[in-house]
CSV table of C-alpha atoms and ligand atoms in Angstrom, one decimal:
chain,number,residue,atom,x,y,z
A,238,MET,CA,-9.8,-59.9,1.2
A,239,ILE,CA,-11.5,-63.1,0.4
A,240,ASP,CA,-9.6,-65.6,-1.6
A,241,LEU,CA,-11.9,-66.3,-4.6
A,242,ASP,CA,-10.2,-69.5,-5.6
A,243,GLN,CA,-10.7,-70.8,-2.0
A,244,PHE,CA,-14.3,-69.6,-2.1
A,245,ARG,CA,-14.8,-71.5,-5.4
A,246,SER,CA,-13.5,-74.8,-4.1
A,247,ASP,CA,-15.4,-74.5,-0.8
A,248,THR,CA,-18.6,-73.7,-2.8
A,249,ARG,CA,-18.0,-76.6,-5.2
A,250,ALA,CA,-17.5,-79.0,-2.3
A,251,TRP,CA,-20.6,-77.8,-0.4
A,252,LEU,CA,-22.8,-77.9,-3.5
A,253,GLU,CA,-21.6,-81.4,-4.3
A,254,ALA,CA,-22.4,-82.5,-0.8
A,255,ASN,CA,-25.8,-80.8,-0.4
A,256,CYS,CA,-27.5,-80.6,-3.8
A,257,PRO,CA,-29.9,-83.6,-4.0
A,258,PRO,CA,-29.7,-85.7,-7.3
A,259,GLU,CA,-33.3,-84.8,-8.2
A,260,MET,CA,-32.3,-81.1,-8.1
A,261,ARG,CA,-29.7,-81.7,-10.8
A,262,GLU,CA,-32.3,-82.9,-13.3
A,263,PRO,CA,-33.5,-80.4,-16.0
A,264,VAL,CA,-36.7,-78.5,-15.2
A,265,ARG,CA,-39.3,-80.2,-17.4
A,266,SER,CA,-42.6,-78.8,-16.2
A,267,GLU,CA,-44.1,-76.1,-14.0
A,268,LYS,CA,-44.1,-78.6,-11.1
A,269,ASP,CA,-40.3,-78.8,-11.2
A,270,ALA,CA,-40.1,-75.2,-10.0
A,271,CYS,CA,-40.1,-74.7,-6.2
A,272,TRP,CA,-42.1,-71.7,-5.0
A,273,GLY,CA,-42.3,-72.4,-1.2
A,274,GLY,CA,-45.0,-70.5,0.6
A,275,ARG,CA,-47.5,-71.3,3.3
A,276,ASN,CA,-49.1,-74.2,1.3
A,277,PRO,CA,-46.1,-75.6,-0.6
A,278,ASP,CA,-46.4,-78.4,-3.1
A,279,PHE,CA,-42.9,-79.8,-2.8
A,280,GLN,CA,-41.6,-82.5,-5.2
A,281,PRO,CA,-38.9,-84.9,-3.9
A,282,GLY,CA,-35.7,-83.0,-3.0
A,283,GLN,CA,-37.1,-79.5,-3.4
A,284,LYS,CA,-37.6,-78.7,0.3
A,285,GLU,CA,-34.3,-80.1,1.3
A,286,TRP,CA,-32.5,-78.1,-1.4
A,287,MET,CA,-34.4,-74.9,-0.6
A,288,ASP,CA,-33.7,-75.2,3.1
A,289,SER,CA,-30.0,-76.0,2.7
A,290,MET,CA,-29.5,-73.0,0.4
A,291,ALA,CA,-31.5,-70.7,2.6
A,292,SER,CA,-29.5,-71.8,5.7
A,293,ARG,CA,-26.5,-70.1,4.0
A,294,GLY,CA,-28.5,-67.2,2.6
A,295,TRP,CA,-27.9,-68.5,-0.9
A,296,THR,CA,-31.5,-68.3,-2.1
A,297,VAL,CA,-30.6,-64.5,-2.2
A,298,PRO,CA,-26.8,-64.7,-2.2
A,299,ASP,CA,-26.2,-60.9,-2.7
A,300,TRP,CA,-28.7,-59.6,-0.1
A,301,PRO,CA,-27.4,-58.5,3.3
A,302,THR,CA,-27.2,-61.2,5.9
A,303,ALA,CA,-29.4,-59.1,8.2
A,304,TYR,CA,-32.3,-59.8,5.9
A,305,GLY,CA,-31.7,-63.5,5.3
A,306,GLY,CA,-29.2,-63.1,2.4
A,307,GLY,CA,-25.7,-64.5,1.9
A,308,GLY,CA,-23.9,-61.2,2.0
A,309,LEU,CA,-21.9,-62.3,-1.0
A,310,SER,CA,-20.0,-59.8,-3.2
A,311,PRO,CA,-20.8,-59.7,-7.0
A,312,ALA,CA,-17.7,-61.8,-7.7
A,313,GLU,CA,-18.7,-64.5,-5.1
A,314,THR,CA,-22.3,-64.5,-6.4
A,315,LYS,CA,-21.0,-65.1,-9.9
A,316,ILE,CA,-18.9,-68.0,-8.7
A,317,LEU,CA,-21.8,-69.5,-6.9
A,318,ARG,CA,-24.0,-69.3,-10.0
A,319,GLU,CA,-21.2,-70.8,-12.1
A,320,GLU,CA,-20.7,-73.7,-9.7
A,321,MET,CA,-24.4,-74.3,-9.6
A,322,ALA,CA,-24.5,-74.3,-13.4
A,323,ALA,CA,-21.6,-76.7,-13.6
A,324,ILE,CA,-23.5,-79.4,-11.7
A,325,ARG,CA,-26.8,-78.4,-13.4
A,326,ALA,CA,-28.3,-77.4,-10.0
A,327,ARG,CA,-31.8,-76.1,-10.2
A,328,ASN,CA,-32.8,-72.7,-8.8
A,329,PRO,CA,-33.7,-73.6,-5.2
A,330,LEU,CA,-36.5,-71.1,-5.0
A,331,ASN,CA,-38.6,-69.3,-7.6
A,332,SER,CA,-40.1,-66.2,-6.1
A,333,PHE,CA,-41.6,-62.9,-7.0
A,334,GLY,CA,-40.4,-61.9,-3.6
A,335,ILE,CA,-36.8,-62.5,-4.6
A,336,SER,CA,-36.9,-61.1,-8.2
A,337,MET,CA,-39.4,-58.2,-7.7
A,338,LEU,CA,-40.5,-57.2,-4.3
A,339,GLY,CA,-37.1,-57.7,-2.5
A,340,PRO,CA,-35.1,-55.2,-4.5
A,341,ALA,CA,-37.9,-52.7,-4.2
A,342,LEU,CA,-38.1,-53.1,-0.4
A,343,LEU,CA,-34.3,-52.9,-0.1
A,344,LYS,CA,-34.5,-49.5,-1.8
A,345,TYR,CA,-37.7,-48.1,-0.6
A,346,GLY,CA,-38.8,-50.1,2.5
A,347,THR,CA,-38.6,-49.0,6.1
A,348,GLU,CA,-36.3,-51.0,8.4
A,349,GLU,CA,-39.3,-52.6,10.0
A,350,GLN,CA,-40.7,-53.6,6.5
A,351,LYS,CA,-37.3,-55.1,5.5
A,352,LEU,CA,-36.9,-57.1,8.7
A,353,GLU,CA,-40.5,-58.3,8.5
A,354,HIS,CA,-40.6,-59.4,4.9
A,355,LEU,CA,-37.2,-60.1,3.5
A,356,PRO,CA,-36.1,-63.0,5.7
A,357,LYS,CA,-39.4,-64.8,5.0
A,358,ILE,CA,-38.9,-64.3,1.3
A,359,ALA,CA,-35.3,-65.6,1.6
A,360,ARG,CA,-36.5,-68.8,3.5
A,361,GLY,CA,-39.3,-69.4,1.0
A,362,GLU,CA,-41.9,-69.0,3.8
A,363,ILE,CA,-44.2,-66.4,2.1
A,364,ARG,CA,-45.1,-66.5,-1.6
A,365,TRP,CA,-45.9,-63.2,-3.2
A,366,CYS,CA,-48.0,-62.1,-6.2
A,367,GLN,CA,-48.0,-58.8,-8.1
A,368,GLY,CA,-51.2,-56.7,-8.3
A,369,TYR,CA,-50.4,-54.2,-11.1
A,370,SER,CA,-52.6,-54.8,-14.2
A,371,GLU,CA,-56.3,-54.1,-14.2
A,372,PRO,CA,-59.0,-54.7,-16.9
A,373,ASN,CA,-58.4,-51.1,-18.2
A,374,ALA,CA,-54.8,-50.6,-17.2
A,375,GLY,CA,-52.1,-52.8,-18.8
A,376,SER,CA,-49.5,-51.1,-21.0
A,377,ASP,CA,-51.0,-47.8,-19.7
A,378,LEU,CA,-50.5,-49.0,-16.2
A,379,ALA,CA,-50.8,-45.6,-14.6
A,380,SER,CA,-54.5,-45.4,-15.5
A,381,LEU,CA,-55.2,-47.9,-12.8
A,382,ALA,CA,-58.3,-47.4,-10.8
A,383,ALA,CA,-58.3,-49.8,-7.7
A,384,SER,CA,-58.9,-47.3,-4.9
A,385,ALA,CA,-57.4,-47.0,-1.4
A,386,GLU,CA,-59.6,-44.7,0.7
A,387,ASP,CA,-58.0,-43.1,3.8
A,388,ALA,CA,-59.6,-44.5,7.0
A,389,GLY,CA,-57.2,-43.2,9.7
A,390,ASP,CA,-54.5,-45.7,10.4
A,391,HIS,CA,-55.5,-47.9,7.5
A,392,TYR,CA,-56.9,-47.8,3.9
A,393,ILE,CA,-60.0,-49.4,2.6
A,394,VAL,CA,-59.1,-51.0,-0.8
A,395,ASN,CA,-61.6,-51.7,-3.5
A,396,GLY,CA,-61.2,-52.8,-7.1
A,397,GLN,CA,-60.0,-55.5,-9.5
A,398,LYS,CA,-56.7,-56.7,-10.7
A,399,VAL,CA,-56.2,-59.1,-13.7
A,400,TRP,CA,-53.5,-61.5,-14.9
A,401,THR,CA,-52.3,-61.8,-11.3
A,402,SER,CA,-49.8,-64.7,-11.7
A,403,TYR,CA,-50.4,-67.4,-9.0
A,404,ALA,CA,-52.7,-65.1,-7.0
A,405,ASP,CA,-54.7,-68.3,-5.9
A,406,LYS,CA,-51.4,-69.8,-4.5
A,407,ALA,CA,-49.8,-66.6,-3.1
A,408,ASP,CA,-49.8,-65.6,0.6
A,409,TRP,CA,-49.3,-61.9,0.1
A,410,ILE,CA,-49.6,-59.4,-2.7
A,411,PHE,CA,-47.7,-56.2,-3.6
A,412,CYS,CA,-50.4,-54.0,-5.1
A,413,LEU,CA,-50.7,-50.6,-6.8
A,414,VAL,CA,-53.7,-48.6,-5.7
A,415,ARG,CA,-55.0,-45.1,-6.3
A,416,THR,CA,-54.9,-42.8,-3.3
A,417,SER,CA,-55.5,-39.6,-5.3
A,418,LYS,CA,-57.3,-38.7,-8.5
A,419,GLU,CA,-55.5,-35.3,-8.8
A,420,SER,CA,-52.6,-36.7,-10.8
A,421,LYS,CA,-52.3,-39.9,-12.9
A,422,GLN,CA,-48.8,-41.2,-11.9
A,423,GLY,CA,-48.7,-39.0,-8.8
A,424,GLY,CA,-51.9,-40.5,-7.3
A,425,ILE,CA,-50.6,-44.1,-6.9
A,426,SER,CA,-49.5,-45.8,-3.8
A,427,PHE,CA,-47.7,-49.1,-3.3
A,428,VAL,CA,-49.2,-51.4,-0.6
A,429,LEU,CA,-48.7,-54.9,0.8
A,430,PHE,CA,-51.4,-57.1,2.1
A,431,ASP,CA,-52.1,-60.7,3.1
A,432,MET,CA,-54.2,-62.6,0.5
A,433,ALA,CA,-56.1,-64.2,3.4
A,434,SER,CA,-57.5,-60.7,4.4
A,435,ASP,CA,-61.3,-60.4,4.5
A,436,GLY,CA,-62.6,-59.2,1.1
A,437,VAL,CA,-59.8,-60.7,-1.1
A,438,SER,CA,-60.9,-63.3,-3.7
A,439,THR,CA,-59.4,-64.8,-6.8
A,440,LYS,CA,-60.7,-66.5,-9.9
A,441,PRO,CA,-58.2,-68.5,-12.1
A,442,ILE,CA,-57.9,-67.9,-15.9
A,443,LEU,CA,-57.2,-70.9,-18.1
A,444,LEU,CA,-54.5,-70.6,-20.8
A,445,ILE,CA,-54.0,-72.2,-24.2
A,446,SER,CA,-51.2,-74.3,-22.7
A,447,GLY,CA,-53.8,-76.0,-20.4
A,448,TYR,CA,-52.2,-74.3,-17.4
A,449,SER,CA,-53.9,-71.8,-15.2
A,450,PRO,CA,-51.1,-69.7,-13.8
A,451,PHE,CA,-52.9,-66.5,-13.3
A,452,CYS,CA,-56.1,-65.0,-11.9
A,453,GLU,CA,-58.5,-62.2,-11.7
A,454,THR,CA,-58.1,-60.7,-8.2
A,455,PHE,CA,-61.0,-58.9,-6.5
A,456,MET,CA,-60.7,-56.5,-3.5
A,457,ASP,CA,-63.9,-55.7,-1.7
A,458,ASN,CA,-63.4,-53.4,1.3
A,459,VAL,CA,-60.0,-54.8,2.2
A,460,LYS,CA,-58.5,-53.2,5.3
A,461,VAL,CA,-54.8,-52.5,4.7
A,462,PRO,CA,-52.8,-50.9,7.6
A,463,LYS,CA,-50.9,-47.7,6.5
A,464,ALA,CA,-47.8,-49.3,8.0
A,465,ASN,CA,-48.0,-51.7,4.9
A,466,ARG,CA,-47.5,-48.8,2.4
A,467,VAL,CA,-44.0,-48.8,0.9
A,468,HIS,CA,-42.6,-45.3,0.4
A,469,ASP,CA,-44.7,-42.1,0.7
A,470,GLU,CA,-48.4,-41.9,-0.2
A,471,ASN,CA,-48.8,-41.0,-3.9
A,472,LYS,CA,-45.2,-41.9,-4.6
A,473,GLY,CA,-45.9,-45.6,-5.4
A,474,TRP,CA,-45.2,-45.0,-9.1
A,475,ASP,CA,-41.4,-44.6,-8.2
A,476,VAL,CA,-41.5,-48.0,-6.5
A,477,ALA,CA,-43.6,-49.5,-9.3
A,478,LYS,CA,-41.1,-48.5,-12.0
A,479,TYR,CA,-38.1,-49.6,-10.0
A,480,LEU,CA,-39.7,-53.0,-9.4
A,481,LEU,CA,-40.6,-53.3,-13.1
A,482,GLY,CA,-36.9,-52.8,-14.1
A,483,HIS,CA,-36.1,-55.9,-11.9
A,484,GLU,CA,-39.1,-57.8,-13.2
A,485,ARG,CA,-37.9,-57.2,-16.8
A,486,GLU,CA,-34.4,-58.2,-15.8
A,487,MET,CA,-35.8,-61.4,-14.3
A,488,ILE,CA,-37.9,-62.2,-17.4
A,489,SER,CA,-34.9,-61.4,-19.7
A,490,GLY,CA,-33.1,-64.3,-18.0
A,491,MET,CA,-35.4,-66.7,-19.9
A,492,GLY,CA,-33.2,-66.0,-22.8
A,493,LEU,CA,-30.3,-67.7,-21.0
A,494,GLY,CA,-32.1,-71.0,-21.0
A,495,SER,CA,-31.5,-73.8,-18.4
A,496,THR,CA,-28.2,-74.2,-16.5
A,497,GLY,CA,-25.5,-76.6,-17.6
A,498,GLY,CA,-25.0,-78.5,-20.8
A,499,ASN,CA,-27.1,-77.7,-23.9
A,500,PRO,CA,-30.5,-79.5,-23.7
A,501,LEU,CA,-31.5,-78.1,-27.0
A,502,ILE,CA,-28.6,-79.5,-29.0
A,503,GLU,CA,-28.6,-82.7,-26.9
A,504,GLY,CA,-32.3,-83.1,-27.6
A,505,ALA,CA,-31.9,-82.6,-31.4
A,506,ILE,CA,-29.1,-85.1,-31.6
A,507,ALA,CA,-31.1,-87.7,-29.6
A,508,THR,CA,-34.1,-87.3,-32.0
A,509,ILE,CA,-32.5,-86.7,-35.4
A,510,GLY,CA,-29.1,-88.3,-34.9
A,511,LEU,CA,-25.7,-87.5,-36.5
A,512,ASN,CA,-24.4,-87.9,-40.1
A,513,ASP,CA,-21.2,-89.7,-40.9
A,514,ARG,CA,-19.2,-86.5,-40.3
A,515,GLY,CA,-20.6,-86.3,-36.7
A,516,GLU,CA,-22.9,-83.4,-37.5
A,517,LEU,CA,-26.6,-83.1,-36.8
A,518,ALA,CA,-28.1,-84.9,-39.7
A,519,ASP,CA,-30.7,-82.3,-40.7
A,520,PRO,CA,-28.7,-79.4,-42.3
A,521,LEU,CA,-31.5,-76.8,-42.1
A,522,LEU,CA,-32.1,-77.4,-38.5
A,523,ARG,CA,-28.3,-77.4,-37.9
A,524,ALA,CA,-28.1,-74.0,-39.5
A,525,SER,CA,-31.0,-72.7,-37.4
A,526,LEU,CA,-29.4,-74.1,-34.2
A,527,ALA,CA,-26.0,-72.6,-35.1
A,528,LEU,CA,-27.6,-69.1,-35.6
A,529,PHE,CA,-29.5,-69.5,-32.3
A,530,GLU,CA,-26.3,-70.5,-30.5
A,531,VAL,CA,-24.5,-67.4,-31.8
A,532,ARG,CA,-27.3,-65.2,-30.7
A,533,SER,CA,-27.6,-67.0,-27.4
A,534,LYS,CA,-23.9,-66.6,-26.6
A,535,ALA,CA,-24.0,-62.9,-27.5
A,536,PHE,CA,-27.0,-62.4,-25.3
A,537,THR,CA,-25.3,-64.2,-22.4
A,538,ALA,CA,-22.3,-61.9,-22.7
A,539,MET,CA,-24.6,-58.9,-22.9
A,540,SER,CA,-26.5,-60.1,-19.8
A,541,GLU,CA,-23.3,-60.4,-17.8
A,542,ARG,CA,-22.3,-56.9,-18.7
A,543,PHE,CA,-25.7,-55.6,-17.9
A,544,ILE,CA,-25.8,-57.3,-14.5
A,545,ASP,CA,-22.4,-55.9,-13.6
A,546,GLU,CA,-23.5,-52.4,-14.7
A,547,LEU,CA,-26.7,-52.7,-12.8
A,548,LYS,CA,-24.9,-53.8,-9.6
A,549,ALA,CA,-22.5,-50.9,-10.1
A,550,GLY,CA,-25.4,-48.5,-10.5
A,551,GLN,CA,-24.2,-47.7,-14.0
A,552,ALA,CA,-27.0,-49.3,-16.1
A,553,HIS,CA,-29.2,-47.0,-18.2
A,554,PRO,CA,-32.7,-47.1,-16.6
A,555,ALA,CA,-34.2,-48.3,-19.9
A,556,GLN,CA,-31.7,-51.1,-20.3
A,557,PRO,CA,-34.0,-53.8,-18.7
A,558,SER,CA,-36.5,-53.1,-21.6
A,559,MET,CA,-33.8,-53.9,-24.2
A,560,MET,CA,-32.8,-57.1,-22.3
A,561,LYS,CA,-36.5,-58.1,-21.8
A,562,TYR,CA,-37.2,-57.7,-25.5
A,563,TYR,CA,-34.3,-59.7,-26.7
A,564,GLY,CA,-34.3,-62.3,-24.0
A,565,THR,CA,-38.0,-63.2,-24.5
A,566,GLU,CA,-37.6,-63.3,-28.3
A,567,LEU,CA,-34.7,-65.7,-27.8
A,568,ASN,CA,-36.7,-67.9,-25.5
A,569,LYS,CA,-39.5,-68.0,-28.0
A,570,THR,CA,-37.0,-69.1,-30.7
A,571,ARG,CA,-35.5,-71.7,-28.4
A,572,HIS,CA,-38.9,-73.4,-28.0
A,573,GLU,CA,-39.7,-73.2,-31.7
A,574,LEU,CA,-36.5,-75.1,-32.3
A,575,VAL,CA,-37.3,-77.6,-29.6
A,576,MET,CA,-40.6,-78.3,-31.4
A,577,SER,CA,-38.8,-78.5,-34.8
A,578,ALA,CA,-36.2,-80.8,-33.5
A,579,GLY,CA,-38.8,-83.1,-31.8
A,580,GLY,CA,-40.8,-83.7,-35.0
A,581,SER,CA,-44.4,-84.9,-34.6
A,582,ASP,CA,-43.5,-86.6,-31.3
A,583,ALA,CA,-43.0,-83.2,-29.7
A,584,LEU,CA,-46.7,-82.5,-30.2
A,585,GLU,CA,-47.7,-85.3,-27.8
A,586,TRP,CA,-49.9,-83.6,-25.2
A,587,GLU,CA,-50.7,-86.0,-22.5
A,588,SER,CA,-48.7,-89.3,-22.3
A,589,GLU,CA,-46.4,-90.1,-19.5
A,590,ALA,CA,-43.5,-90.5,-21.9
A,591,SER,CA,-43.9,-86.8,-22.9
A,592,ALA,CA,-44.1,-85.8,-19.2
A,593,GLY,CA,-47.7,-84.7,-19.8
A,594,GLY,CA,-46.9,-82.7,-23.0
A,595,ALA,CA,-44.1,-80.7,-21.4
A,596,LYS,CA,-42.6,-79.6,-24.7
A,597,PRO,CA,-45.7,-78.3,-26.5
A,598,ARG,CA,-47.1,-76.7,-23.2
A,599,ALA,CA,-43.8,-75.0,-22.6
A,600,TRP,CA,-43.7,-73.8,-26.3
A,601,LEU,CA,-47.2,-72.4,-25.9
A,602,ARG,CA,-46.3,-70.7,-22.6
A,603,THR,CA,-43.5,-68.8,-24.3
A,604,LYS,CA,-46.1,-67.0,-26.4
A,605,ALA,CA,-46.8,-65.0,-23.2
A,606,ASN,CA,-43.2,-64.0,-22.7
A,607,SER,CA,-43.4,-61.0,-24.9
A,608,ILE,CA,-46.6,-59.8,-23.1
A,609,GLU,CA,-45.9,-60.4,-19.4
A,610,GLY,CA,-43.9,-57.6,-17.6
A,611,GLY,CA,-44.8,-55.2,-20.4
A,612,THR,CA,-45.3,-56.1,-24.1
A,613,SER,CA,-42.5,-56.2,-26.7
A,614,GLU,CA,-44.1,-53.2,-28.5
A,615,VAL,CA,-43.9,-51.2,-25.3
A,616,GLN,CA,-40.3,-52.2,-24.7
A,617,LEU,CA,-39.4,-51.2,-28.2
A,618,ASN,CA,-41.1,-47.8,-27.6
A,619,ILE,CA,-39.0,-47.3,-24.5
A,620,VAL,CA,-35.8,-48.3,-26.2
A,621,ALA,CA,-36.6,-46.0,-29.2
A,622,LYS,CA,-37.4,-43.0,-26.9
A,623,ARG,CA,-35.0,-43.4,-24.0
A,624,ILE,CA,-31.9,-45.1,-25.4
A,625,LEU,CA,-32.0,-44.2,-29.1
A,626,GLU,CA,-33.6,-40.8,-28.4
A,627,LEU,CA,-35.8,-41.1,-31.5
A,628,PRO,CA,-38.6,-38.5,-31.8
A,629,GLY,CA,-42.0,-39.7,-30.6
A,630,ALA,CA,-45.0,-40.2,-33.1
B,973,FAD,C1,-48.2,-64.8,-18.5
B,973,FAD,C2,-48.6,-63.5,-18.0
B,973,FAD,C3,-48.4,-63.2,-16.6
B,973,FAD,C4,-48.7,-61.9,-16.1
B,973,FAD,N1,-48.6,-61.7,-14.8
B,973,FAD,C5,-49.0,-60.6,-14.2
B,973,FAD,C6,-48.9,-60.4,-12.8
B,973,FAD,O1,-48.5,-61.3,-12.1
B,973,FAD,N2,-49.4,-59.2,-12.3
B,973,FAD,C7,-49.8,-58.2,-13.1
B,973,FAD,O2,-50.2,-57.2,-12.6
B,973,FAD,N3,-49.9,-58.3,-14.5
B,973,FAD,C8,-49.5,-59.5,-15.0
B,973,FAD,N4,-49.6,-59.7,-16.4
B,973,FAD,C9,-50.1,-58.6,-17.2
B,973,FAD,C10,-49.2,-57.9,-18.2
B,973,FAD,O3,-48.4,-57.1,-17.4
B,973,FAD,C11,-50.0,-57.2,-19.2
B,973,FAD,O4,-50.7,-58.2,-20.0
B,973,FAD,C12,-49.2,-56.3,-20.1
B,973,FAD,O5,-48.7,-55.2,-19.4
B,973,FAD,C13,-50.0,-55.8,-21.3
B,973,FAD,O6,-51.2,-55.2,-20.9
B,973,FAD,P1,-52.6,-55.6,-21.5
B,973,FAD,O7,-52.7,-57.1,-21.4
B,973,FAD,O8,-53.7,-54.8,-20.8
B,973,FAD,O9,-52.5,-55.3,-23.0
B,973,FAD,P2,-52.8,-53.9,-23.7
B,973,FAD,O10,-52.1,-52.8,-22.9
B,973,FAD,O11,-54.3,-53.7,-23.9
B,973,FAD,O12,-52.1,-54.0,-25.1
B,973,FAD,C14,-52.7,-54.7,-26.2
B,973,FAD,C15,-51.8,-54.6,-27.4
B,973,FAD,O13,-51.6,-53.2,-27.7
B,973,FAD,C16,-50.2,-52.9,-27.8
B,973,FAD,N5,-49.9,-51.6,-27.3
B,973,FAD,C17,-50.4,-51.0,-26.2
B,973,FAD,N6,-50.0,-49.8,-26.0
B,973,FAD,C18,-49.1,-49.6,-27.0
B,973,FAD,C19,-48.3,-48.5,-27.4
B,973,FAD,N7,-48.2,-47.3,-26.7
B,973,FAD,N8,-47.5,-48.6,-28.5
B,973,FAD,C20,-47.5,-49.8,-29.3
B,973,FAD,N9,-48.3,-50.8,-28.9
B,973,FAD,C21,-49.1,-50.7,-27.8
B,973,FAD,C22,-49.5,-54.0,-26.9
B,973,FAD,O14,-48.2,-54.2,-27.2
B,973,FAD,C23,-50.4,-55.2,-27.1
B,973,FAD,O15,-50.0,-55.9,-28.3
B,973,FAD,C24,-49.2,-60.9,-17.0
B,973,FAD,C25,-49.4,-61.2,-18.3
B,973,FAD,C26,-49.1,-62.4,-18.8
B,973,FAD,C27,-49.2,-62.7,-20.3
């Protein structure tokens, strides 16, 4: 039986000794997130922090050690997260491998697939992207048309994906393809391939925020070994849905905001100042912030319960939709408040003082939160049908 108090004090001491000072600063822009991969763009401290955490398996603390994880129990994982939050430590590695593909491989992958891919995800060596959406398959994902034709020991994949986040920077893709036209959901397979394969190309799409985080992805006679198919042929929809639950859980985490302190309130105080009673001087903004804080605390408590239920296998399968809906709405409100608190200065778009317009760009980016990973309307439909059991239209 592990002594959790001892684990906490050891963890605290280790984090204190190993988390570089730069990695305790708030994340201000996209560049502050570390994604690893074959062609990383490390900022000072990022590689050191990622490697130190990976050496203990703490980029994926609750994965088994055999696959590069830390083998921590849920209670230890929670302590690690709390201790990281206490020193405002940044997430050492942002990764669709960790938040999406990993859980799907742990459930559906073969032992070879797990040993091949999971340790590289844990060490940040391979960056993954998600090839689900197509020009005619978004909310109605199962109508996807990218085809995988049987060619013996491999498939020949043709078609187009769209909105593929960071496809131009990713090393590998997990991709939904059609292996049969006999059935809509029952004709889909889940395959993995290297983005450097012959026939794969990407074209970035520019967003309103000025960033270009996603692409159109084209597959032109791409050879994909059958050994790279996860789960049975035509059973990819099971893997896809399971992964989507984890994606929605990850996106809902946006509602929790950054770790440590309260940058929103601290920022409002810095810009607007306090009245002589020591309260934020703008009463309307103060009321909005108070309401937001109450909702935020309720969401944090609900998230903790949800994660515990998920780990215990007791979560309702539609619960990630509820969390995703509320978490993304909360994150959008947070950034509205950051803009309100910042006044006209918060609209500054390019200057060095504004960190290249970090605030307005982040605010505009949140507009996509209620679309990515499945739109809010679709999440509400799922909650209505599967949790509230309301009759369909
Ligand atoms: C920032 C961002 C990153 C993304 N990254 C990826 C990625 O990495 N990989 C990937 O595969 N995809 C990605 N996507 C795509 C995303 O999953 C889709 O945009 C999303 O599923 C919606 O599909 P769509 O854009 O085709 O919209 P549509 O499905 O065409 O929906 C259009 C509108 O109709 C509404 N609607 C549709 N069906 C219903 C219904 N049944 N009931 C009520 N309303 C409905 C929707 O809510 C929406 O408002 C990303 C999207 C964004 C914004």
